[in-house]
PDB file of C-alpha atoms and ligand atoms in Angstrom:
ATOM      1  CA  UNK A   1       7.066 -67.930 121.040  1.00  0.00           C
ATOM      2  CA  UNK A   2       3.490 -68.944 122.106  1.00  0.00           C
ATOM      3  CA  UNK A   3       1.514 -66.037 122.897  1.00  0.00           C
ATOM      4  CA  UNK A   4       0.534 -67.801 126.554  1.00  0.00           C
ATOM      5  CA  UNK A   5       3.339 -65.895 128.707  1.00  0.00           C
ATOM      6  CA  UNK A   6       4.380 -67.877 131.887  1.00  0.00           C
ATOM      7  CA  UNK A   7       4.104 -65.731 135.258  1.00  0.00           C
ATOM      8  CA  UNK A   8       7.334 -68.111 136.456  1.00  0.00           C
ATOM      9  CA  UNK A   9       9.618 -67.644 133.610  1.00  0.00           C
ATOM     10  CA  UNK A  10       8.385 -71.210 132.108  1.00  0.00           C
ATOM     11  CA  UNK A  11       8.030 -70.487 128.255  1.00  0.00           C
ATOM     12  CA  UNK A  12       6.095 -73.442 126.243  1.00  0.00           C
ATOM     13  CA  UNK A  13       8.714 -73.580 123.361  1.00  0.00           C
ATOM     14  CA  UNK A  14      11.479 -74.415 125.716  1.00  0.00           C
ATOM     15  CA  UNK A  15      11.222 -77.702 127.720  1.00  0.00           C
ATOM     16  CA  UNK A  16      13.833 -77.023 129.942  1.00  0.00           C
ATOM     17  CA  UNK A  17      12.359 -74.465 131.418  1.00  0.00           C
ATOM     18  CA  UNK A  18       8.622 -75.999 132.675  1.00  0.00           C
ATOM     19  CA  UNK A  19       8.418 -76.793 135.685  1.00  0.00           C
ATOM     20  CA  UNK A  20       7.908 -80.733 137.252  1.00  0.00           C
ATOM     21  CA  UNK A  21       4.135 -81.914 137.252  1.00  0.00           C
ATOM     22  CA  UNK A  22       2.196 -82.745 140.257  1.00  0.00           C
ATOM     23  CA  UNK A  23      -1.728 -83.153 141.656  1.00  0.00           C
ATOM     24  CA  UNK A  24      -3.325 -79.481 141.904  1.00  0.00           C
ATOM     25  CA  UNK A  25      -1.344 -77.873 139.079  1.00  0.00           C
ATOM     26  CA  UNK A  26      -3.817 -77.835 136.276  1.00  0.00           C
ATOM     27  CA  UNK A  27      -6.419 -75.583 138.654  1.00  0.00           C
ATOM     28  CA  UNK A  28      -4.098 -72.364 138.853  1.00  0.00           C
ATOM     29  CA  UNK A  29      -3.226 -72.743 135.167  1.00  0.00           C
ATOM     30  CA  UNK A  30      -4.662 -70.947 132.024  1.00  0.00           C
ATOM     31  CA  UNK A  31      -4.290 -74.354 130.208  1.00  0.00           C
ATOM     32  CA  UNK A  32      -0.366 -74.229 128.688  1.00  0.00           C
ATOM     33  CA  UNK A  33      -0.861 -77.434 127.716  1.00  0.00           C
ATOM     34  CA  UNK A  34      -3.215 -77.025 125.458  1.00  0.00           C
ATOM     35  CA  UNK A  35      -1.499 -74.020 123.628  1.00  0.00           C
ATOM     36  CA  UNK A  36       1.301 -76.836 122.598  1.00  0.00           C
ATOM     37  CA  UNK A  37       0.865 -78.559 119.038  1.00  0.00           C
ATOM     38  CA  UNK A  38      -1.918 -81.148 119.169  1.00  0.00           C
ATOM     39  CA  UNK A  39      -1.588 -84.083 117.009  1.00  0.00           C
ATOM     40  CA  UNK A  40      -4.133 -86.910 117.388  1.00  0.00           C
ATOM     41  CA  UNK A  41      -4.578 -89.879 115.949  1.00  0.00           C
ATOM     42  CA  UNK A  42      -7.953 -91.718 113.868  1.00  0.00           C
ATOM     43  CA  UNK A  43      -9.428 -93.441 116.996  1.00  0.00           C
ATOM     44  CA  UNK A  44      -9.362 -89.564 118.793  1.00  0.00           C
ATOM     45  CA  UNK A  45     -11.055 -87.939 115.616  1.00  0.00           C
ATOM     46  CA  UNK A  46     -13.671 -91.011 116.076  1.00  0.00           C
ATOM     47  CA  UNK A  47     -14.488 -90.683 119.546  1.00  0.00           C
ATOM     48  CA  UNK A  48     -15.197 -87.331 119.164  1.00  0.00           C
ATOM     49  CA  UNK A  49     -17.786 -87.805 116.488  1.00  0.00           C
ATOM     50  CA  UNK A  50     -15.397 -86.175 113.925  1.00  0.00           C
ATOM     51  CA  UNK A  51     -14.602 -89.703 111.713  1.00  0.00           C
ATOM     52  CA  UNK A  52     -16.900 -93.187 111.456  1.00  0.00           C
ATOM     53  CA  UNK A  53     -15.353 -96.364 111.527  1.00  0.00           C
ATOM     54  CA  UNK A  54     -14.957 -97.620 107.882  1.00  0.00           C
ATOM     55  CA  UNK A  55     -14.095 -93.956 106.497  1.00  0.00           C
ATOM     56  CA  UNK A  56     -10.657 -93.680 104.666  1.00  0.00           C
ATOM     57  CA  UNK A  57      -8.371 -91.857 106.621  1.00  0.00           C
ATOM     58  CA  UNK A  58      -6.892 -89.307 103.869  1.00  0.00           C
ATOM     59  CA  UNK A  59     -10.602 -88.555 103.377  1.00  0.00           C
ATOM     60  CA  UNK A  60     -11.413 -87.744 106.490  1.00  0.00           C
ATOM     61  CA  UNK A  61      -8.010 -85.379 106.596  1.00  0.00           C
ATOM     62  CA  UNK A  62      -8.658 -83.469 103.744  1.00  0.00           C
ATOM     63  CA  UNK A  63     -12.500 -83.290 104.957  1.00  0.00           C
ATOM     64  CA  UNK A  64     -11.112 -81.350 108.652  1.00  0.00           C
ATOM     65  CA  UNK A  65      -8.426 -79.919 106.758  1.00  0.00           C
ATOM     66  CA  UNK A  66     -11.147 -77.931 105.006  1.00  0.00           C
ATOM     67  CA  UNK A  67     -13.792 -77.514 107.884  1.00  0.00           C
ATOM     68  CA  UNK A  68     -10.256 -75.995 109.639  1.00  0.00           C
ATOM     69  CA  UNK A  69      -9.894 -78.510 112.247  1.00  0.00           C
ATOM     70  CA  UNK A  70      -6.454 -80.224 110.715  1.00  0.00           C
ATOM     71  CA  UNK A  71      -3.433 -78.329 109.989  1.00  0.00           C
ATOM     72  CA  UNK A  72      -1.628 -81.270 108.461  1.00  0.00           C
ATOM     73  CA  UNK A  73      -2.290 -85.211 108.409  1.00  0.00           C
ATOM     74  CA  UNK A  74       1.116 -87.676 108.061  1.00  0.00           C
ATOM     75  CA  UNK A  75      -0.108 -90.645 106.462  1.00  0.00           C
ATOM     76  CA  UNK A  76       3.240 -92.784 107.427  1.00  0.00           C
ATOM     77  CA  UNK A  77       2.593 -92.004 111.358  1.00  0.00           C
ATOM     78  CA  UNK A  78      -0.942 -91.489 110.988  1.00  0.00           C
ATOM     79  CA  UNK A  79      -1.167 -88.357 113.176  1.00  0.00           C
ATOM     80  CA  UNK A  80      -3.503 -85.335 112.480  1.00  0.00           C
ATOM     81  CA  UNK A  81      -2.220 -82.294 113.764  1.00  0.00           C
ATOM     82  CA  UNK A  82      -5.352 -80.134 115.197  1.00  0.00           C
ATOM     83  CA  UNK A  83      -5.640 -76.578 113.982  1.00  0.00           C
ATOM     84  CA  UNK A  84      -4.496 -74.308 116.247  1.00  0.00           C
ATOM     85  CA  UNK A  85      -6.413 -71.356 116.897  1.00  0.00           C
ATOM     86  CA  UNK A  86      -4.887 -67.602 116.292  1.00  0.00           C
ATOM     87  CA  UNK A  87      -3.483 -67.461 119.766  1.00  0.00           C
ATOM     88  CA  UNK A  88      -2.015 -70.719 119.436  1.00  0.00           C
ATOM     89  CA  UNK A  89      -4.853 -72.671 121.469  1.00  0.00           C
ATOM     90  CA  UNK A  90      -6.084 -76.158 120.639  1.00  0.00           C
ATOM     91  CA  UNK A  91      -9.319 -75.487 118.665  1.00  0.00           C
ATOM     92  CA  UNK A  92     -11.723 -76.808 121.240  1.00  0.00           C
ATOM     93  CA  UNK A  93      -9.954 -75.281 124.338  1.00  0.00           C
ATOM     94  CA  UNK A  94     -12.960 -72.925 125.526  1.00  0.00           C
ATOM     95  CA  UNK A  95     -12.767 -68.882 126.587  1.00  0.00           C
ATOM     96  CA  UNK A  96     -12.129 -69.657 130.311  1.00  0.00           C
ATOM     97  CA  UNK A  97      -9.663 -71.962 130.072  1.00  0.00           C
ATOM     98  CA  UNK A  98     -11.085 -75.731 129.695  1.00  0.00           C
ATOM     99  CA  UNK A  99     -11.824 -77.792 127.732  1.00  0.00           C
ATOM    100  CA  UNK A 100     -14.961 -78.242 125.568  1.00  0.00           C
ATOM    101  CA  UNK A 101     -14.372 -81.972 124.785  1.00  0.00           C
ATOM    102  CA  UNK A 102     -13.442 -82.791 127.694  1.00  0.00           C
ATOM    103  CA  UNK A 103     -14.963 -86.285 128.064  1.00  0.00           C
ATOM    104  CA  UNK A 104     -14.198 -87.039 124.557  1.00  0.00           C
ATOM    105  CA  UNK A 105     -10.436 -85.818 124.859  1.00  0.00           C
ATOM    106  CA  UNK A 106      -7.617 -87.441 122.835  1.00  0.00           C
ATOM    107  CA  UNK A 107      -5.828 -89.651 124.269  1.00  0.00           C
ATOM    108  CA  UNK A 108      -2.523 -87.580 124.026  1.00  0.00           C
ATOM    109  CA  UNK A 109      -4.481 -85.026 126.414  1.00  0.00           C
ATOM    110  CA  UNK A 110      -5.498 -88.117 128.862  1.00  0.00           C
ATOM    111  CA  UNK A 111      -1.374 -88.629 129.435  1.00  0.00           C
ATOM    112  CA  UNK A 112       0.084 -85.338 128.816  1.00  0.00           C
ATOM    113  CA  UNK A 113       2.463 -85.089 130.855  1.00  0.00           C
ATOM    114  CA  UNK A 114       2.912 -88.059 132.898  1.00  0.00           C
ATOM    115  CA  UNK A 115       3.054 -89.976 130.218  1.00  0.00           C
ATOM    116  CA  UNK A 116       4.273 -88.234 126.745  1.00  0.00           C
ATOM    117  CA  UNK A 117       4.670 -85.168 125.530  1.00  0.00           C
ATOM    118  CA  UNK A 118       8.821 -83.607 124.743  1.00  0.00           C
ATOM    119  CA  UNK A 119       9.621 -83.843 128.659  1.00  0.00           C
ATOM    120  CA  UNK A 120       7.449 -86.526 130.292  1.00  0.00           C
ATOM    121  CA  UNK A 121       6.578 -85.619 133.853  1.00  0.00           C
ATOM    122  CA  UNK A 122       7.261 -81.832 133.054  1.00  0.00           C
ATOM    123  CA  UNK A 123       4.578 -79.074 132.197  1.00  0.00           C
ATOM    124  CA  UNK A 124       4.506 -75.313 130.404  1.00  0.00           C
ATOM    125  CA  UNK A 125       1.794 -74.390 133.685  1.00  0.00           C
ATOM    126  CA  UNK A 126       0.705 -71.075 133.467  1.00  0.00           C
ATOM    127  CA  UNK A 127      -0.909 -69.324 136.064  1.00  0.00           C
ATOM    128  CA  UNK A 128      -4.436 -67.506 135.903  1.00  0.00           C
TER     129      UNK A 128
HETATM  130  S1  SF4 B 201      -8.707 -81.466 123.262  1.00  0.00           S
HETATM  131 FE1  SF4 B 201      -9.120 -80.415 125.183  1.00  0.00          FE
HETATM  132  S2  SF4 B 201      -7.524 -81.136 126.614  1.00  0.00           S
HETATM  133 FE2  SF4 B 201      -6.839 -81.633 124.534  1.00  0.00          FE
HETATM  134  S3  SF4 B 201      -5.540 -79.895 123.915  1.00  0.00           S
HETATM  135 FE3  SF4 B 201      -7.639 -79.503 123.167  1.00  0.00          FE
HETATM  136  S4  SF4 B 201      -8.617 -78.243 124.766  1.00  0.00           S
HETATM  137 FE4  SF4 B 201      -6.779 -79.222 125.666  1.00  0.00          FE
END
């Protein structure tokens, strides 16, 4: 289980338990979201000055894989999964809570979890 602990009995590796998204949520949580597996794709590691256009994708995987920002890079889907930190958080999730990228966030982060993510319009909130 994730180390982030739910106040309201949600727990991160079970959808069925999270509770149903709406406006406000995110400000009373200690980011659950962001404690979940985080795979990307090459247009995500570009924006955020990680990859140039032009460079050869396995390259570039093998390049974060050693810098320890990938955990693993599937050529067939083309999705890097980021590097999660020892607690489980997303490697550029900050000390308080948010995000250090946050204008340059992946894409998966711009429509988690109206949009994707294992239960669409659900969320592993945790409270601060
Ligand atoms: S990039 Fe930012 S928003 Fe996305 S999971 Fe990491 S810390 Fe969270």
């Amino acid at each position: 289980m994730s180390p982030v602990q739910s106040d309201y009995k949600v727990n991160p590796d079970r959808p069925s338990t999270w509770i149903r998204y709406r406006d406000g949520l995110c400000e009373s949580c200690r980011a659950g979201c962001c404690h979940l597996p985080v795979e990307v794709r090459f247009e995500d590691l570009k924006k955020l000055g990680l990859a140039q256009e032009g460079d050869r994708e396995k390259q570039v995987a093998r390049l974060l894989t050693s810098k320890g920002i990938v955990a693993n890079y599937r050529h067939a889907t083309g999705l890097f999964l980021l590097k999660a930190k020892s607690n489980g958080a997303c490697p550029f999730l900050g000390k308080d809570f948010l995000c250090t990228v946050y204008e340059k966030r992946p894409e998966v982060c711009r429509k988690f979890p109206r949009e994707i993510g294992p239960r669409p319009g659900y969320c592993p909130s945790t409270k601060r």
